[in-house]
Coordinates of C-alpha atoms in Angstrom, one line a residue:
M1 CA 173.3 100.8 53.1
P2 CA 171.2 103.9 51.6
V3 CA 171.0 106.9 53.9
A4 CA 167.2 106.9 53.9
D5 CA 167.2 103.1 55.4
R6 CA 169.9 103.9 57.8
A7 CA 167.9 106.9 59.2
R8 CA 164.7 104.5 59.4
N9 CA 166.8 102.1 61.4
E10 CA 168.2 104.7 63.9
N11 CA 165.1 106.8 64.6
P12 CA 163.5 104.2 67.1
I13 CA 166.6 104.3 69.0
V14 CA 167.0 107.8 69.3
D15 CA 163.0 108.0 70.1
R16 CA 163.7 105.4 72.9
R17 CA 166.4 107.3 74.3
T18 CA 164.5 110.4 74.4
V19 CA 161.5 108.7 76.1
V20 CA 163.9 107.3 78.7
V21 CA 165.7 110.9 79.5
W22 CA 162.1 112.6 79.7
V23 CA 160.7 110.0 82.1
C24 CA 164.0 110.3 84.3
L25 CA 163.9 113.9 84.3
V26 CA 159.9 114.0 85.2
S27 CA 160.7 111.4 88.0
S28 CA 163.6 113.3 89.5
M29 CA 161.3 116.5 89.7
T30 CA 158.4 114.7 91.4
L31 CA 160.9 113.4 94.0
V32 CA 162.5 116.4 94.7
S33 CA 159.0 118.0 94.9
A34 CA 158.0 115.6 97.4
L35 CA 161.0 116.1 99.3
L36 CA 160.5 119.8 99.6
L37 CA 157.0 119.6 100.7
A38 CA 157.9 117.1 103.4
L39 CA 160.5 119.6 104.7
E40 CA 158.3 122.6 104.2
P41 CA 157.5 124.0 107.6
M42 CA 153.8 123.5 109.2
P43 CA 151.5 126.5 109.3
S44 CA 151.3 128.3 112.6
G45 CA 149.3 126.1 115.1
A46 CA 149.3 123.2 113.1
G47 CA 149.9 119.9 115.0
Q48 CA 149.9 121.7 118.6
S49 CA 148.3 119.8 121.6
V50 CA 147.2 123.4 122.8
A51 CA 144.5 125.0 121.2
M52 CA 142.5 128.3 121.1
I53 CA 138.7 127.7 120.1
G54 CA 136.1 130.3 120.2
V55 CA 135.9 131.1 123.6
D56 CA 139.3 132.0 124.9
R57 CA 140.3 129.1 126.5
V58 CA 143.1 126.4 126.4
L59 CA 142.9 122.5 126.4
V60 CA 145.5 121.4 128.8
E61 CA 146.1 118.3 130.6
P62 CA 144.8 118.1 134.3
A63 CA 148.4 118.5 135.3
E64 CA 148.7 121.8 133.9
P65 CA 146.2 124.5 134.9
F66 CA 149.2 126.9 135.6
A67 CA 149.9 128.2 132.1
T68 CA 148.3 131.3 132.9
H69 CA 148.8 134.6 131.1
V70 CA 149.7 136.6 134.4
P71 CA 151.4 135.0 137.5
I72 CA 148.8 133.3 139.9
D73 CA 147.4 135.4 142.4
I74 CA 147.9 133.0 145.4
A75 CA 146.3 135.7 147.9
R76 CA 143.1 136.0 145.8
W77 CA 142.2 132.3 146.0
G78 CA 140.5 131.1 149.2
A79 CA 138.3 128.4 148.0
I80 CA 137.2 126.1 145.0
L81 CA 133.4 125.9 144.0
I82 CA 132.2 122.6 142.1
H83 CA 129.3 123.0 140.0
H84 CA 127.7 121.3 137.1
S85 CA 126.0 122.8 133.9
G86 CA 122.7 121.4 134.4
Q87 CA 122.6 120.1 130.8
P88 CA 123.2 116.9 129.3
S89 CA 125.7 118.2 126.8
G90 CA 128.0 121.1 126.2
S91 CA 131.6 122.5 126.6
A92 CA 133.3 125.8 127.6
A93 CA 132.5 127.3 124.1
T94 CA 128.6 126.6 124.5
L95 CA 128.7 128.0 128.1
D96 CA 130.4 130.8 127.2
A97 CA 128.0 131.7 124.3
E98 CA 125.3 131.4 127.0
H99 CA 126.9 133.5 129.4
R100 CA 127.7 136.4 126.9
A101 CA 123.8 136.2 126.0
A102 CA 123.2 136.8 129.6
D103 CA 125.4 139.8 129.7
L104 CA 128.1 138.1 131.8
G105 CA 130.9 139.2 129.6
G106 CA 132.0 135.5 128.8
L107 CA 132.6 132.3 130.3
G108 CA 131.9 132.5 134.3
Y109 CA 133.6 129.6 135.2
H110 CA 137.6 129.3 135.5
F111 CA 137.6 125.6 134.4
V112 CA 135.1 123.2 132.4
I113 CA 135.3 119.5 132.5
G114 CA 133.8 117.8 129.5
N115 CA 131.6 114.5 129.5
G116 CA 132.2 113.6 125.9
T117 CA 129.6 115.6 124.2
G118 CA 130.6 119.0 123.2
S119 CA 134.2 118.2 124.4
R120 CA 136.2 115.0 125.0
D121 CA 135.2 113.0 128.2
G122 CA 137.3 114.3 131.1
E123 CA 138.9 117.1 129.0
V124 CA 139.7 120.1 131.1
E125 CA 139.0 123.3 129.4
V126 CA 140.4 126.5 130.9
G127 CA 138.4 129.5 130.8
A128 CA 139.7 133.3 130.1
R129 CA 138.9 134.2 133.6
W130 CA 141.6 131.8 135.1
L131 CA 144.4 132.5 132.3
A132 CA 143.8 136.5 133.2
Q133 CA 143.5 135.7 137.1
Q134 CA 140.1 137.3 137.3
P135 CA 137.1 136.8 139.3
G136 CA 134.6 134.6 138.2
I137 CA 130.7 134.8 137.8
H138 CA 129.5 131.4 139.0
A139 CA 128.2 131.6 142.5
T140 CA 124.7 132.4 143.7
G141 CA 123.3 132.6 147.5
D142 CA 124.0 134.9 150.2
Q143 CA 127.8 134.5 150.1
A144 CA 128.0 134.7 146.3
A145 CA 129.9 137.9 146.2
W146 CA 132.8 136.6 148.3
Y147 CA 132.8 133.4 146.4
N148 CA 132.7 134.9 142.7
Q149 CA 135.4 137.1 144.0
H150 CA 137.7 134.5 145.8
A151 CA 136.7 131.0 144.6
I152 CA 138.0 129.1 141.8
G153 CA 134.8 127.9 139.9
I154 CA 134.6 124.8 138.2
C155 CA 132.1 123.2 136.3
L156 CA 131.4 119.6 135.2
I157 CA 129.2 119.3 131.9
G158 CA 126.1 117.3 132.6
D159 CA 123.0 117.5 135.0
G160 CA 124.1 115.6 138.1
D161 CA 120.6 115.4 139.0
Y162 CA 119.9 112.8 136.5
A163 CA 123.2 111.2 135.6
A164 CA 126.5 110.9 137.8
P165 CA 129.7 112.4 136.3
T166 CA 131.2 110.0 134.2
E167 CA 134.6 108.0 135.2
A168 CA 136.8 110.3 133.3
Q169 CA 135.1 113.5 134.9
R170 CA 135.6 112.3 138.4
K171 CA 139.3 111.6 137.6
A172 CA 139.7 114.9 135.8
V173 CA 138.3 116.9 138.6
V174 CA 140.1 115.1 141.6
D175 CA 143.3 115.7 139.6
L176 CA 142.5 119.3 138.8
V177 CA 141.4 120.2 142.4
S178 CA 144.4 118.3 144.1
D179 CA 146.9 120.3 141.6
L180 CA 145.4 123.6 142.6
R181 CA 145.2 122.9 146.3
R182 CA 148.8 122.0 146.3
R183 CA 149.8 125.0 144.2
L184 CA 147.7 127.2 146.5
N185 CA 148.5 125.3 149.6
M186 CA 144.7 125.0 150.0
P187 CA 143.2 122.7 152.9
A188 CA 140.3 120.3 151.6
Q189 CA 137.9 122.1 153.8
Y190 CA 137.9 124.9 151.6
V191 CA 136.7 123.0 148.5
R192 CA 133.1 123.2 148.5
L193 CA 130.1 122.1 146.5
H194 CA 127.6 124.9 145.0
S195 CA 124.9 123.2 147.0
G196 CA 126.9 123.8 150.3
I197 CA 126.6 127.6 149.9
A198 CA 123.4 128.1 148.2
S199 CA 119.9 126.9 147.5
T200 CA 120.8 124.6 144.6
T201 CA 121.5 121.1 143.8
S202 CA 124.4 121.6 141.9
P203 CA 126.7 119.8 141.2
G204 CA 124.1 117.5 141.4
R205 CA 122.2 115.0 143.7
L206 CA 124.1 112.1 141.9
F207 CA 127.5 113.6 142.5
P208 CA 129.7 111.3 144.5
A209 CA 130.4 113.7 147.4
G210 CA 131.6 111.4 149.9
W211 CA 134.0 109.7 147.1
F212 CA 135.2 113.0 146.3
R213 CA 135.9 114.0 149.8
V214 CA 137.7 110.8 150.6
Q215 CA 139.8 111.4 147.3
L216 CA 140.9 114.9 148.6
S217 CA 142.1 113.5 151.9
H218 CA 144.5 111.7 150.3
V219 CA 146.4 114.6 149.0
P220 CA 148.5 116.7 151.1
T221 CA 149.1 120.2 150.5
Q222 CA 152.6 121.9 151.3

């Protein structure tokens, strides 16, 4: 067979083999790249269940209000005061912005419980004042000075004069207050509504005060 004819017969085989080799090589490189990408560490903060967003706050489960930056100052806290935000929507971040605009130095409450508008329904947001064990700026009335110094301020997002707290909010506030009472060995009578110490309707006329008291009576302190 002439050399030229032999070359013409062999070239397709060589070309096919070359294509197969290149396809295998590219496939291998793609697979290795995918594996390396899957094994690459996630960026700092990604996938974590605790988040810092805007205001210095941490999103936590209701059973974990004690991840503070400093040890809890048990001697400071003598009461818990329940509020509403007086607005149908919001979050710790929106309240923080309002309080900063009013020259309060940031969020005045220690905890905020969402209603599904600016944060998840029943979500407990922990404020910077609780993380640093600092006094709040949330009480009004003649006894405001003492309550701001010694009461833990909990605010439910919503206007309790026009709408009752959601079921998730009710559960969250009971769980949070119960955890705090157990940790601080605080009797139920020191859990107060803001309307009980000042000329205000907060946490609202539709707040289920009687139901709330019954729930607290079921939780013994130490």
